[in-house]
Coordinates of C-alpha atoms in Angstrom, one line a residue:
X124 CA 23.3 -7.7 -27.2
X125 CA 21.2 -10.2 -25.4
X126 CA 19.3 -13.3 -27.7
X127 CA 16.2 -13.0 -28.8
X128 CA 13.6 -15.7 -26.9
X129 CA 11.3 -17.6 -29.1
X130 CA 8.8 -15.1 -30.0
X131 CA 11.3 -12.3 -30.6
X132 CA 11.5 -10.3 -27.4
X133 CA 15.3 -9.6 -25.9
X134 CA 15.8 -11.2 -22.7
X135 CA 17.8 -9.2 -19.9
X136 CA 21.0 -8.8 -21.9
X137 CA 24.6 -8.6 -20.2
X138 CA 24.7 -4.7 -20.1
X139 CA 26.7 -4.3 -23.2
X140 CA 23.8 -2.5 -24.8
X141 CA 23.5 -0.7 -21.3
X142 CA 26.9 0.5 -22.0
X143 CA 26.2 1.7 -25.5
X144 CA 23.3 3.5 -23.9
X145 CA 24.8 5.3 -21.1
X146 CA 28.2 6.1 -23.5
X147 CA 25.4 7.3 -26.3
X148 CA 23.6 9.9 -23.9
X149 CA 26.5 11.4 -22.2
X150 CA 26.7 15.1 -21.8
X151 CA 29.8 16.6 -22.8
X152 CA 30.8 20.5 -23.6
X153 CA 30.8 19.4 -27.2
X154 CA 28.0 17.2 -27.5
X155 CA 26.5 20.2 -25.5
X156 CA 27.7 22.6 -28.0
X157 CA 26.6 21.2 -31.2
X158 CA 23.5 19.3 -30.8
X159 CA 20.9 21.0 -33.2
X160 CA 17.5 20.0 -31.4
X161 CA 15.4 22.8 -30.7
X162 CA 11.9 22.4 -29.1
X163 CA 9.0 22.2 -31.5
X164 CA 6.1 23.7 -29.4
X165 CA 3.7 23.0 -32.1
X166 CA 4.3 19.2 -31.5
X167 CA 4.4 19.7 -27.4
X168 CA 3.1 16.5 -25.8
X169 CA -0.1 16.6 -23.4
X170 CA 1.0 16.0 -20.2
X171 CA -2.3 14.0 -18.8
X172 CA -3.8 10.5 -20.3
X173 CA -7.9 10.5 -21.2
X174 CA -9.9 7.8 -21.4
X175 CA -12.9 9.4 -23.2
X176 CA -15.0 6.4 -23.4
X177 CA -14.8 5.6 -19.7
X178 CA -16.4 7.2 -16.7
X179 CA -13.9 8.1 -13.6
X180 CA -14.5 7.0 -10.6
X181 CA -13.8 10.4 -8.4
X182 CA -11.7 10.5 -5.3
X183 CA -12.4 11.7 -1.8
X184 CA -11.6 14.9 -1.4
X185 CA -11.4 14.7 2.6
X186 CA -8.1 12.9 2.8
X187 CA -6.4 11.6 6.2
X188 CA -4.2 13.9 7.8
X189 CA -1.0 12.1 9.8
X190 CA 0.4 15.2 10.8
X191 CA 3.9 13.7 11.5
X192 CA 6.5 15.8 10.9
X193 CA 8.0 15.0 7.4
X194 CA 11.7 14.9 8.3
X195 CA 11.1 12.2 11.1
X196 CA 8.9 10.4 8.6
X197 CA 11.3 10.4 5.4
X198 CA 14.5 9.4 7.7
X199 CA 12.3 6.4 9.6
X200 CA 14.2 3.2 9.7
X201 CA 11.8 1.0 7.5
X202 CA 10.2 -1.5 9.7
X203 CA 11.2 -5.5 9.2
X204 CA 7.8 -6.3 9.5
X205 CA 4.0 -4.3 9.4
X206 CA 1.3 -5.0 10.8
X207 CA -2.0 -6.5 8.2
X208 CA -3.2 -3.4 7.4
X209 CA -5.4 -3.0 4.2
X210 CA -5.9 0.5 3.0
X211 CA -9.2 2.3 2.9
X212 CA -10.3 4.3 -0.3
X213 CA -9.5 7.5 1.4
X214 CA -5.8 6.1 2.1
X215 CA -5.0 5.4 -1.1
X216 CA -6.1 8.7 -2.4
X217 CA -3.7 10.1 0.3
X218 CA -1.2 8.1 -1.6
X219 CA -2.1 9.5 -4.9
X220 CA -2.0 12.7 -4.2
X221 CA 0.8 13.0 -2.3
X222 CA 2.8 11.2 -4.8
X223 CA 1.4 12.3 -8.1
X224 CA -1.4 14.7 -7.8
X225 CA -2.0 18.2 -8.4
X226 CA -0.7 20.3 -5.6
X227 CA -0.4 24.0 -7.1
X228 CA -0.5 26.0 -10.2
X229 CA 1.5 29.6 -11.2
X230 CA -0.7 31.9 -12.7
X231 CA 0.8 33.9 -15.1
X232 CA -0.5 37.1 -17.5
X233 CA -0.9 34.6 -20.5
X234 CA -1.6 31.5 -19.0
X235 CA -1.1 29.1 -15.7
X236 CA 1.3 26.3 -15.6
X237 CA 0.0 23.1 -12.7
X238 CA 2.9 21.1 -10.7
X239 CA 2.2 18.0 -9.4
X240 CA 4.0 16.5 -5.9
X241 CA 7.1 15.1 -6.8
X242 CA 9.7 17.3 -8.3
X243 CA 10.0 16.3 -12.2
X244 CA 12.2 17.1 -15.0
X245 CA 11.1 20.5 -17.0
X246 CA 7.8 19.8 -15.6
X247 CA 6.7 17.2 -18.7
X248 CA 5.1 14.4 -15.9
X249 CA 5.6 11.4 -18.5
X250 CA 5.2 9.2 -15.5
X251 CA 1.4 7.6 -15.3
X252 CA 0.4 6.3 -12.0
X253 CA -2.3 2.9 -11.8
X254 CA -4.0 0.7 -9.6
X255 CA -4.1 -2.7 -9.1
X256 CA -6.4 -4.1 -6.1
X257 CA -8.5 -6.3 -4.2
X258 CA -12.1 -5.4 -2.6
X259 CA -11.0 -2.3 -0.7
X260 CA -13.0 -0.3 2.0
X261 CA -14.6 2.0 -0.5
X262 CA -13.6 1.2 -4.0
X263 CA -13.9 -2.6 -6.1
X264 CA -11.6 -5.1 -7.1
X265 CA -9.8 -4.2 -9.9
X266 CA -7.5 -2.5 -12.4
X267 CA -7.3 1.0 -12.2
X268 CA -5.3 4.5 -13.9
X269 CA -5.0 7.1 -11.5
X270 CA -5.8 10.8 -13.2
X271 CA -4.4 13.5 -11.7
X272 CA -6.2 16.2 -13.2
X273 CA -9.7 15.0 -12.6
X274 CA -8.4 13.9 -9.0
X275 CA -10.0 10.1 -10.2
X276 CA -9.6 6.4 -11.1
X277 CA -10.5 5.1 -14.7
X278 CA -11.7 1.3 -14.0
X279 CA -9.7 -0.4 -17.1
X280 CA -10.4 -3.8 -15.8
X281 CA -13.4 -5.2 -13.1
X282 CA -12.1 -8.2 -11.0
X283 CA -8.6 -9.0 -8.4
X284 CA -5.9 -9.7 -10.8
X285 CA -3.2 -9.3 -7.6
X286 CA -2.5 -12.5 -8.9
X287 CA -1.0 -11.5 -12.1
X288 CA 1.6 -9.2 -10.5
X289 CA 2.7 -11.9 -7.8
X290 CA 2.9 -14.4 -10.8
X291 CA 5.2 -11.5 -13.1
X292 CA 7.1 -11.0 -9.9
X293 CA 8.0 -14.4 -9.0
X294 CA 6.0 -14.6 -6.1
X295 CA 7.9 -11.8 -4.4
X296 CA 6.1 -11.5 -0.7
X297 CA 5.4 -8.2 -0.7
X298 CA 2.9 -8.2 -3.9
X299 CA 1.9 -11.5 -2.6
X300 CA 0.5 -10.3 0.8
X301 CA -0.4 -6.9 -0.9
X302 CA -4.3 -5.5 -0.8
X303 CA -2.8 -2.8 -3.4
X304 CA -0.1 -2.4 -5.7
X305 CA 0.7 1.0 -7.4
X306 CA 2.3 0.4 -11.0
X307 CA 4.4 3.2 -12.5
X308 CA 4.9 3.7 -16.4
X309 CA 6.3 6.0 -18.6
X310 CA 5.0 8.2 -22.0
X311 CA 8.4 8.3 -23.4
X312 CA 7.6 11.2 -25.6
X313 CA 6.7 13.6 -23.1
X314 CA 10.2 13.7 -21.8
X315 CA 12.4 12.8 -25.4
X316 CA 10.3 15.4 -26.6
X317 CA 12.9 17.8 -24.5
X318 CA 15.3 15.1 -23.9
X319 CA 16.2 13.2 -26.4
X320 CA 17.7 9.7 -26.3
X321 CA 18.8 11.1 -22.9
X322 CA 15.0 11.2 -21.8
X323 CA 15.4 7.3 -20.7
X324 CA 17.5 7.7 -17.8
X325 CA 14.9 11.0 -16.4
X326 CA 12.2 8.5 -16.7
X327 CA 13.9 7.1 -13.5
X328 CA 14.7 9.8 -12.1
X329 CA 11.5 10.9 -12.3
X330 CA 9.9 7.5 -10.9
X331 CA 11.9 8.0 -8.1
X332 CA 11.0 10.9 -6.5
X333 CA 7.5 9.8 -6.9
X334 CA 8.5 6.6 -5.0
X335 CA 10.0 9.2 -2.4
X336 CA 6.6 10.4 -1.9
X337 CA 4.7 7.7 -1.8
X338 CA 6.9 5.5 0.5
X339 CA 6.9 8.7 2.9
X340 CA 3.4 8.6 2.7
X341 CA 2.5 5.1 3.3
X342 CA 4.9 5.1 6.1
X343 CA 2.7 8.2 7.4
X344 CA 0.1 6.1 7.1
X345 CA 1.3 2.8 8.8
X346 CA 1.2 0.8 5.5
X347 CA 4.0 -1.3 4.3
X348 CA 5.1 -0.3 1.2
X349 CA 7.9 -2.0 -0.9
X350 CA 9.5 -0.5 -4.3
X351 CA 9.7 -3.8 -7.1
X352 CA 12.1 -4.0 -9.6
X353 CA 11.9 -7.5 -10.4
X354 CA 8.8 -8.5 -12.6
X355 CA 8.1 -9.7 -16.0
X356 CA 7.4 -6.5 -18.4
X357 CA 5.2 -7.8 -20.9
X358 CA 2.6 -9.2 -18.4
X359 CA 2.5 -5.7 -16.7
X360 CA 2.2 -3.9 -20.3
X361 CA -0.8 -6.6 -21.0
X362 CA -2.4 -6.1 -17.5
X363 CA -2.9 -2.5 -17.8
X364 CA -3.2 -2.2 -21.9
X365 CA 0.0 -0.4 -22.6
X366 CA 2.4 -1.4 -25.9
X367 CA 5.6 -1.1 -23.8
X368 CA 7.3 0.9 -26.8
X369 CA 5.6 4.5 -26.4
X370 CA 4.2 3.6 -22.8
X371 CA 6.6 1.3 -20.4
X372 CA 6.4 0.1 -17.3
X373 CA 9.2 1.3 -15.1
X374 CA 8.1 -0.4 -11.4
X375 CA 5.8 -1.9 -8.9
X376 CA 5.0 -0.6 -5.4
X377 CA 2.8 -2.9 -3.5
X378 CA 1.3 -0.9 -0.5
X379 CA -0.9 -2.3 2.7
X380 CA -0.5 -6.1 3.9
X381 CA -3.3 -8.6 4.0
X382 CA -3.5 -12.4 5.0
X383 CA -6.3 -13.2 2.6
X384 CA -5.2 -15.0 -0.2
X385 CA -5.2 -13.6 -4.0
X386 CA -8.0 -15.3 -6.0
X387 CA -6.2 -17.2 -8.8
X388 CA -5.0 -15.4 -11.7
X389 CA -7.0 -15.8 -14.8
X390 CA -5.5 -18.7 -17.1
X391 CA -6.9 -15.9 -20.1
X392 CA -7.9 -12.3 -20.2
X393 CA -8.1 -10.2 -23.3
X394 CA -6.5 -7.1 -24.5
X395 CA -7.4 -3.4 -23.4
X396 CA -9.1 -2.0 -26.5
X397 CA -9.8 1.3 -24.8
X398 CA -9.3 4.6 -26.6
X399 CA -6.7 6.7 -24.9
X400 CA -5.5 10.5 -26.1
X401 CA -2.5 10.0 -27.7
X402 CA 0.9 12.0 -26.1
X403 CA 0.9 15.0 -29.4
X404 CA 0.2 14.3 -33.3
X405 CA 3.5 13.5 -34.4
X406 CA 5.4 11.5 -31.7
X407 CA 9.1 11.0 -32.4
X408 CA 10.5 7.9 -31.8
X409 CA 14.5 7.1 -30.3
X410 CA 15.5 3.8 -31.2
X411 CA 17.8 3.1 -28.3
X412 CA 15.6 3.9 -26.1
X413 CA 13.6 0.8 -27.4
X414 CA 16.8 -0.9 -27.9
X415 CA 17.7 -0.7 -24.6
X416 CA 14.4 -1.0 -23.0
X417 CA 14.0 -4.0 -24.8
X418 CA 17.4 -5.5 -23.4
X419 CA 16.9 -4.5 -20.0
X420 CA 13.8 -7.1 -19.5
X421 CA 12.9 -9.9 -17.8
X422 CA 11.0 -12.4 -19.7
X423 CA 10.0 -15.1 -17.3
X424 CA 9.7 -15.6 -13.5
X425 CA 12.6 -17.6 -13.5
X426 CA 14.5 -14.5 -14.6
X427 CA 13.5 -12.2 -12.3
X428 CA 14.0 -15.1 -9.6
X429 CA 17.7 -15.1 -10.8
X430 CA 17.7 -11.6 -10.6
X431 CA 16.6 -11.0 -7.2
X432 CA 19.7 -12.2 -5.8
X433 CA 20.8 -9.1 -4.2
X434 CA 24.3 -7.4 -4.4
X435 CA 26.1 -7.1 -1.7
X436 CA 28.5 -4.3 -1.2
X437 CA 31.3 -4.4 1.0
X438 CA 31.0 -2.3 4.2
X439 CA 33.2 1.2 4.1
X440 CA 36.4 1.9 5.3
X441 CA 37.3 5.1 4.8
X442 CA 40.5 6.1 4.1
X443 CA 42.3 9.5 4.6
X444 CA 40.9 12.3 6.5
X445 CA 37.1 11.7 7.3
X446 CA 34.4 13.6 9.8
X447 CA 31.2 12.8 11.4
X448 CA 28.8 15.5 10.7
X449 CA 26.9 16.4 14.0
X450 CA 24.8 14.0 16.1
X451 CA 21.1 15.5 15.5
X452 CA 19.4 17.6 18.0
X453 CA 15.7 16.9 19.2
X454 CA 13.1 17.8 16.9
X455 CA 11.3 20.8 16.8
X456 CA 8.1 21.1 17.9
X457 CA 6.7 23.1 15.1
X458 CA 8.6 21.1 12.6
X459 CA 6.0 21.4 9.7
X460 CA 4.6 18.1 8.5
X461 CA 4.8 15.8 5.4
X462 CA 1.4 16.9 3.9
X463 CA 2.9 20.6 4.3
X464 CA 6.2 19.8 2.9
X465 CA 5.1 17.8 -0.1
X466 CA 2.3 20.4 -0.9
X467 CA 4.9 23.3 -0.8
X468 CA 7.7 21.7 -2.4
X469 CA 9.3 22.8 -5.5
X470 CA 12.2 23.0 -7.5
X471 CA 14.8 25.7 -6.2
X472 CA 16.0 28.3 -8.5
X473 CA 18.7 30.4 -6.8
X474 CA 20.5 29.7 -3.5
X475 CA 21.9 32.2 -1.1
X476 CA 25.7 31.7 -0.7
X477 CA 24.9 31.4 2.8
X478 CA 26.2 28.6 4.8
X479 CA 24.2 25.6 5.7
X480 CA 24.1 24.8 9.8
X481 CA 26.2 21.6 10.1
X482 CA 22.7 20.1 11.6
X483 CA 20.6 20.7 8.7
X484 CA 23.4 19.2 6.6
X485 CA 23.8 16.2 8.8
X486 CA 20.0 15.5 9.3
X487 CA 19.4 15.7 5.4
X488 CA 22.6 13.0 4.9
X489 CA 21.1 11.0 7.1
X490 CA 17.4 11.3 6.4
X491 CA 18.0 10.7 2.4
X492 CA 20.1 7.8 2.9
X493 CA 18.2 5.9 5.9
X494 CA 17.4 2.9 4.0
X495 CA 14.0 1.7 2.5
X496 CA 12.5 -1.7 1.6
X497 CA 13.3 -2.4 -2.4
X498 CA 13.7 -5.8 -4.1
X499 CA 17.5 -4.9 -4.9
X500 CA 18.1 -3.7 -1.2
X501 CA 19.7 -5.0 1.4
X502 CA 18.1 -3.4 5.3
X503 CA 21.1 -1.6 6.0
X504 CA 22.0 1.5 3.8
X505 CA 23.9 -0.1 1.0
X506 CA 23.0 1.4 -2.0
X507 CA 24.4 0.6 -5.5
X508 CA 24.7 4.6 -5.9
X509 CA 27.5 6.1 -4.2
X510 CA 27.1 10.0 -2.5
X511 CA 30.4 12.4 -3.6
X512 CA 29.8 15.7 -2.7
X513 CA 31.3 19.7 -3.1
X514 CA 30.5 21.0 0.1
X515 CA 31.0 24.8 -0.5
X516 CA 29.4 26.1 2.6
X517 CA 28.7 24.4 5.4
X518 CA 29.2 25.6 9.0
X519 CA 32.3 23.6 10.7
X520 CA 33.1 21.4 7.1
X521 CA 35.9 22.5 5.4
X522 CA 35.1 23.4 2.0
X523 CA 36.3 20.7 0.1
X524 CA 35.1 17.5 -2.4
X525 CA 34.1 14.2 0.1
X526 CA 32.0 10.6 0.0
X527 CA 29.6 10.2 2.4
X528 CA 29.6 6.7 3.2
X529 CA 25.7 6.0 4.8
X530 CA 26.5 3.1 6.8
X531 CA 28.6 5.1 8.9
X532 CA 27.5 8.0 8.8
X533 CA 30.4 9.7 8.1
X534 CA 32.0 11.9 5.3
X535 CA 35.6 10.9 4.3
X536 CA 38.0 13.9 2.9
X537 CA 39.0 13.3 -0.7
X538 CA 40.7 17.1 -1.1
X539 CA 40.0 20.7 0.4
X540 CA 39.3 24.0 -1.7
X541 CA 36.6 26.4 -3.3
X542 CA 35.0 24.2 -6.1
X543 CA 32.1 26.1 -6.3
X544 CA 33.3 27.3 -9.8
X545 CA 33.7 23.3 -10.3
X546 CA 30.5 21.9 -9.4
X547 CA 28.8 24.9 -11.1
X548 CA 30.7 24.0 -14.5
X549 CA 30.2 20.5 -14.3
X550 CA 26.3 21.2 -14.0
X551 CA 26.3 22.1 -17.7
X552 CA 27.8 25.8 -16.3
X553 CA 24.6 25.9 -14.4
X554 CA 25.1 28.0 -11.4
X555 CA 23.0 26.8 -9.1
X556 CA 25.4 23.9 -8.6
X557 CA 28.3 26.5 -7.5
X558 CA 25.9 28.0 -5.3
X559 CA 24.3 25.8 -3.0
X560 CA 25.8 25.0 0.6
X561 CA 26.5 21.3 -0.8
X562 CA 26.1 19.6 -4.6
X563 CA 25.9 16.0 -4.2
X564 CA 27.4 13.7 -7.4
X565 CA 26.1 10.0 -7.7
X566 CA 28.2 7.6 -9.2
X567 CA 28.0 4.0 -9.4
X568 CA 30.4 1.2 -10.5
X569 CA 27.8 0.1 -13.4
X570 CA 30.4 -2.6 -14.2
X571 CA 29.7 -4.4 -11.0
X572 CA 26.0 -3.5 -11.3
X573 CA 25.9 -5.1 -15.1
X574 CA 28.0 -8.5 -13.5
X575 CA 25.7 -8.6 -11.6
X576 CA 21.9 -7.8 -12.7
X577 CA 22.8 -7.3 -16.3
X578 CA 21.2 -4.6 -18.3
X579 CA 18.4 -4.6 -15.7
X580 CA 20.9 -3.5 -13.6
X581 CA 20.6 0.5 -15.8
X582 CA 17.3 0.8 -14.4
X583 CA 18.2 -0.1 -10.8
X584 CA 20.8 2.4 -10.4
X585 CA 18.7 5.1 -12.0
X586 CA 15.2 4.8 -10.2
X587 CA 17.7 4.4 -6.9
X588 CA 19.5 7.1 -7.9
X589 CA 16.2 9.1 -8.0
X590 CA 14.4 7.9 -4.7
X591 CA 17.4 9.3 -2.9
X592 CA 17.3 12.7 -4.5
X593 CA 13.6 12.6 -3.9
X594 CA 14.2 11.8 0.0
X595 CA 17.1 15.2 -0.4
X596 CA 13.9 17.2 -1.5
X597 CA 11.4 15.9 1.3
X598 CA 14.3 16.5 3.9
X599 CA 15.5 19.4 2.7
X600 CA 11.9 21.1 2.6
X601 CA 11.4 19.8 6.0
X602 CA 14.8 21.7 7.2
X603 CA 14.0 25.1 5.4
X604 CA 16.7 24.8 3.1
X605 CA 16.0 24.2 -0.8
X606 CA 17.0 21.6 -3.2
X607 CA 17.2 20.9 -7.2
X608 CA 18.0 18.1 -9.4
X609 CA 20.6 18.7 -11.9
X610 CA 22.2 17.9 -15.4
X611 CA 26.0 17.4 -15.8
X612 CA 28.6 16.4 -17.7
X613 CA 29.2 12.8 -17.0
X614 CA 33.1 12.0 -17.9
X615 CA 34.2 15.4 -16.0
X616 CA 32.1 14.5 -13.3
X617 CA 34.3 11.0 -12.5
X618 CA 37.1 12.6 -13.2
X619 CA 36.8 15.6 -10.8
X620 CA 36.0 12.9 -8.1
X621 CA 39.5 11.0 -9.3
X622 CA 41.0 9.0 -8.5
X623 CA 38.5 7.2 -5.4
X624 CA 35.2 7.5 -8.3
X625 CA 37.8 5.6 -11.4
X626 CA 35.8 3.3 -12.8
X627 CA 32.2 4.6 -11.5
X628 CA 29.9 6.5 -14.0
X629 CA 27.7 9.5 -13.1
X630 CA 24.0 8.9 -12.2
X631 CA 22.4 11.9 -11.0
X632 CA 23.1 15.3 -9.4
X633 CA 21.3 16.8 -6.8
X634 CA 21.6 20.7 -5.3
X635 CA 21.1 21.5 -1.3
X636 CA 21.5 25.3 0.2
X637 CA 19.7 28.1 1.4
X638 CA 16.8 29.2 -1.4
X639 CA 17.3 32.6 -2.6
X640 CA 13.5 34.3 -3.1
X641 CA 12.8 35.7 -6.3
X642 CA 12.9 39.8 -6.0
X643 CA 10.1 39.5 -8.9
X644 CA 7.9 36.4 -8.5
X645 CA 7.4 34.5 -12.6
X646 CA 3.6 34.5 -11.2
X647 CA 1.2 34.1 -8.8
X648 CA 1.3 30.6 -6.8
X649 CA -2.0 29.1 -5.7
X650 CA -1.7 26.3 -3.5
X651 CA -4.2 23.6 -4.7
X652 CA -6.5 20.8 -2.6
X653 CA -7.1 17.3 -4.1
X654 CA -9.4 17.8 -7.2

C-alpha cells in the first residue's frame, strides 16, 4: 500500500493495491454464480446533476457542421503540431454534444428511456462532463458543469483559473497553451449501483468512449485536443467543488491552442458551497473503490512530472504465421459523416453470422488503433493495451484467435478454428461475442504498467482501453457494421490467448459484425437535436 503524505492522503502507491483491485473484481463462472446482489430499483440513482440554486447558461442550438466523413476523421494521424485556434461558444457546444449530450430517446408504452453520444455501460452515464476556460468568443472566463439535459453550462466559478490545471498538471504544454480544458469525473454510485466494486474499472471505460468522441470532434473541428492523465487530484476535486470519494475526477482534455498567457492562478480561492441533487437517497459505498482511488493519485507536481515519463514498448515482431489485412480502398463518396455516425450510434444487440468484407475489417483495425495525442503516448501506435482477437467470420481470414500488432499493421496467427462457442462463453456466455464477424480481447502486461506508473498505471490502461473501443464504435458505425462492449471472464480470457497473452490481464472486450435488426423494435426511436 502506498504511505500516507503529511495530511493523510495516499500518494501513487506501487500497484500492489492495484493488484488487490483488479484480483478482487474478476469475473469468474463462480463468482458469477453466486454473487447475491440484485438491483434495488427503489434506490436507482438519477442519472443527471442539478444545480437548483444556479441559473444555466443555455447553449446554441445551431451547432457547426464539418461534414467530414467520420471514418477518415476517427483514423486521422494526429497532427504534431495545430495551428492557435481558440474555440468559439458554438464549437465547444459541438464538443459537448457530440461527446456527452443527448442524441435520442426510445419511447416505450410505459415510459421513454434518453441515450446520450457515447456508448455507456447499462446506460447509467455516471460520467459528468465540465468546463474550464478563458474569455471565449461567446461565453466568460470561467469554471463551468456541462448539463446534458438542459443542453447548458452551470457557471460554478466567474474568472480564468487555466492556471490551476497547468499548475496540477505540471505544466504539461497542452493545458498550458489551452483556451479550454474539458474535465471528466465520475458519480460512482450510478454505475456500483449495477456494478459493484467492479463499477471502478467501467468508469474508464466509460470516460473513454467519451474521449473517442470528443477527440473525433475537435479534430472535425481543427482544434487540438490532448487526453491528460497526469494531474494532481485533489486540486481538480477543489477546482470544480467535488469530494473525490462519491464524485472523482477521472481526466483532463484541454482543447483549442492559444499564445496568450494564463492569468496567474489564484494564491487562494474558497470552497464550492453549492447545492447539488445528490445521486439517490441511500448511496452505497465500496471501500476499494476508495481504497484504490486513493492509491492511484498523484499528490504533487513533482509526481506527476515523475510520472510522465512515458513507457516505451518494444516494436513487434511477430512470430509464426501472420497476415496483412487489405490495403484500403478510396473512400466513398457518400460515406456518412461524424455528426451522423455519432447521432445514430448505439449499442448492438444481435449480429448476423454474416461475414465481415476483409475491407471493413481492415479499415476498422486501422482506424481504432491510428494513434492519438495522450500524456502516456508515444506518436506512433504503441499502446499499453494489446488487441487479441476471435475472428469468426471474416472474408479471406481464416477463422482462427490472432494479435493485431498496430504498428504494423498486421495480424499474427496464434491458432486456427471455430471459437465462436469460445469468445461467446468467455463473454459471461453472452452470445453476442460468438456471433460477431470478430471479438477483440484487450490485455495488458499490468506488471510492466505498475513498474512503471505505479497504481496510476490501473487507470491508464483502463481509460486506454476504452478510447480504443470507443474509436471500434465510431469506425464501425461509419462502415455499416455494428459494435458492443462486453463483460468477460478475466483468467479464462488470458488463458484462451495462452501461451503469447501469459502474464497479461484482461482489460476490456469489444464486439464487431454485421447488426442483426430487431424483428419487433423494444420502442420507438426518436432522433434528438441539441436541447
Amino acid at each position: 500500500m502506498a504511505p500516507f503524505d503529511k495530511i493523510g492522503v495516499m500518494a501513487n502507491g506501487n500497484g500492489q493495491l492495484a493488484r488487490r483491485f483488479h484480483e478482487a473484481t474478476k469475473h469468474s463462472p463462480v463468482s458469477v454464480r453466486t454473487n447475491p446482489h440484485f438491483l434495488d430499483w427503489e434506490n436507482e440513482p438519477a442519472r443527471y446533476k442539478d444545480y437548483p440554486e444556479i441559473d444555466p447558461i443555455p447553449l446554441p442550438m445551431e451547432l457547426p457542421r464539418a461534414g467530414l466523413p467520420a471514418a477518415r476523421v476517427v483514423s486521422a494521424a494526429p497532427e504534431q503540431t495545430y495551428a492557435d485556434i481558440e474555440p468559439s461558444l458554438k464549437q465547444i457546444a459541438y464538443l459537448l454534444y457530440h461527446s456527452g449530450g443527448i442524441t435520442k430517446k426510445i419511447l416505450y408504452p410505459h415510459g421513454e428511456l434518453y441515450f446520450r453520444a457515447a456508448a455507456c455501460a447499462g446506460a447509467l452515464y455516471p460520467i459528468e462532463i465540465y468546463l474550464v476556460c478563458g474569455d471565449l468568443s461567446g461565453l466568460k472566463a470561467g469554471v463551468y458543469h456541462f448539463s446534458p439535459r438542459d443542453f447548458a453550462l452551470h457557471p460554478l466559478r466567474r474568472g480564468d483559473y487555466r492556471a490551476v490545471l497547468t499548475q496540477a498538471s505540471a505544466g504539461e504544454e497542452a493545458v498550458s497553451q489551452a483556451a479550454a480544458v474539458i474535465v471528466l469525473t465520475a458519480i460512482t454510485w450510478r454505475s456500483s449501483w449495477k456494478y459493484q466494486t467492479r463499477s471502478y474499472r467501467y468508469h474508464y471505460w466509460d470516460s473513454g468512449t467519451i474521449l473517442a468522441n470528443g477527440l473525433a470532434a475537435a479534430q472535425a473541428q481543427g482544434l487540438q485536443a490532448r487526453v491528460v492523465m497526469g494531474f494532481v487530484d485533489r486540486k481538480i476535486d477543489h477546482l470544480l467543488g467535488i469530494d473525490g470519494e462519491s464524485e472523482k475526477s477521472i481526466c483532463l482534455m484541454p482543447v483549442g491552442r492559444t499564445q496568450r498567457p494564463h492569468p496567474e492562478a489564484p494564491p487562494a480561492y474558497p470552497t464550492l458551497d453549492l447545492t447539488s441533487s445528490p445521486a439517490s437517497t441511500d448511496a452505497v459505498r465500496y471501500p476499494l473503490i476508495e481504497h484504490i482511488h486513493a492509491d492511484s493519485q498523484l499528490n504533487s507536481p513533482a509526481e506527476v512530472a515523475s510520472y510522465r515519463k512515458i513507457l516505451v514498448k518494444a516494436a513487434s515482431r511477430p512470430e509464426g504465421v501472420w497476415l496483412r489485412p487489405a490495403e484500403s480502398s478510396a473512400e466513398e463518396p457518400d460515406a456518412p459523416s461524424l455528426e451522423w455516425v455519432i447521432i445514430h450510434r448505439g449499442s448492438t444487440r444481435q449480429f448476423q453470422r454474416e461475414a465481415v468484407s476483409l475491407e471493413a475489417f481492415s479499415k476498422a483495425l486501422e482506424g481504432m488503433t491510428r494513434g492519438f495525442h495522450a500524456d502516456w503516448l508515444p506518436l506512433q501506435p504503441l499502446f499499453l493495451n494489446d488487441l487479441y482477437l476471435n475472428v469468426h467470420a471474416v472474408e479471406g481470414v481464416p477463422p482462427g484467435a490472432y494479435v493485431y500488432h498496430p504498428d504494423l499493421g498486421e495480424l499474427e496467427e496464434l491458432k486456427r478454428g471455430d471459437f465462436r462457442s469460445d469468445s461467446a462463453y468467455l463473454c459471461l456466455g453472452q452470445e453476442l461475442g460468438g456471433d460477431a464477424g470478430f471479438t477483440i480481447f484487450f490485455l495488458a502486461d499490468l506488471k510492466t504498467i505498475f513498474e512503471r506508473y505505479g497504481s496510476r498505471g490501473y487507470r491508464l490502461a483502463q481509460i486506454e482501453a476504452g478510447i480504443l473501443g470507443g474509436k471500434l464504435y465510431l469506425m464501425a458505425y461509419a462502415l455499416g457494421l455494428g459494435a458492443t462492449g462486453l463483460t468477460f471472464f478475466d483468467d479464462l480470457t488470458v488463458n484462451f490467448f495462452s501461451p503469447h497473452a501469459l502474464g497479461k490481464d484482461a482489460i476490456f472486450v469489444a464486439a464487431c459484425g454485421l447488426p442483426q435488426r430487431p424483428h419487433q423494435p423494444r420502442g420507438r426511436l426518436v432522433y434528438l437535436q441539441p436541447g
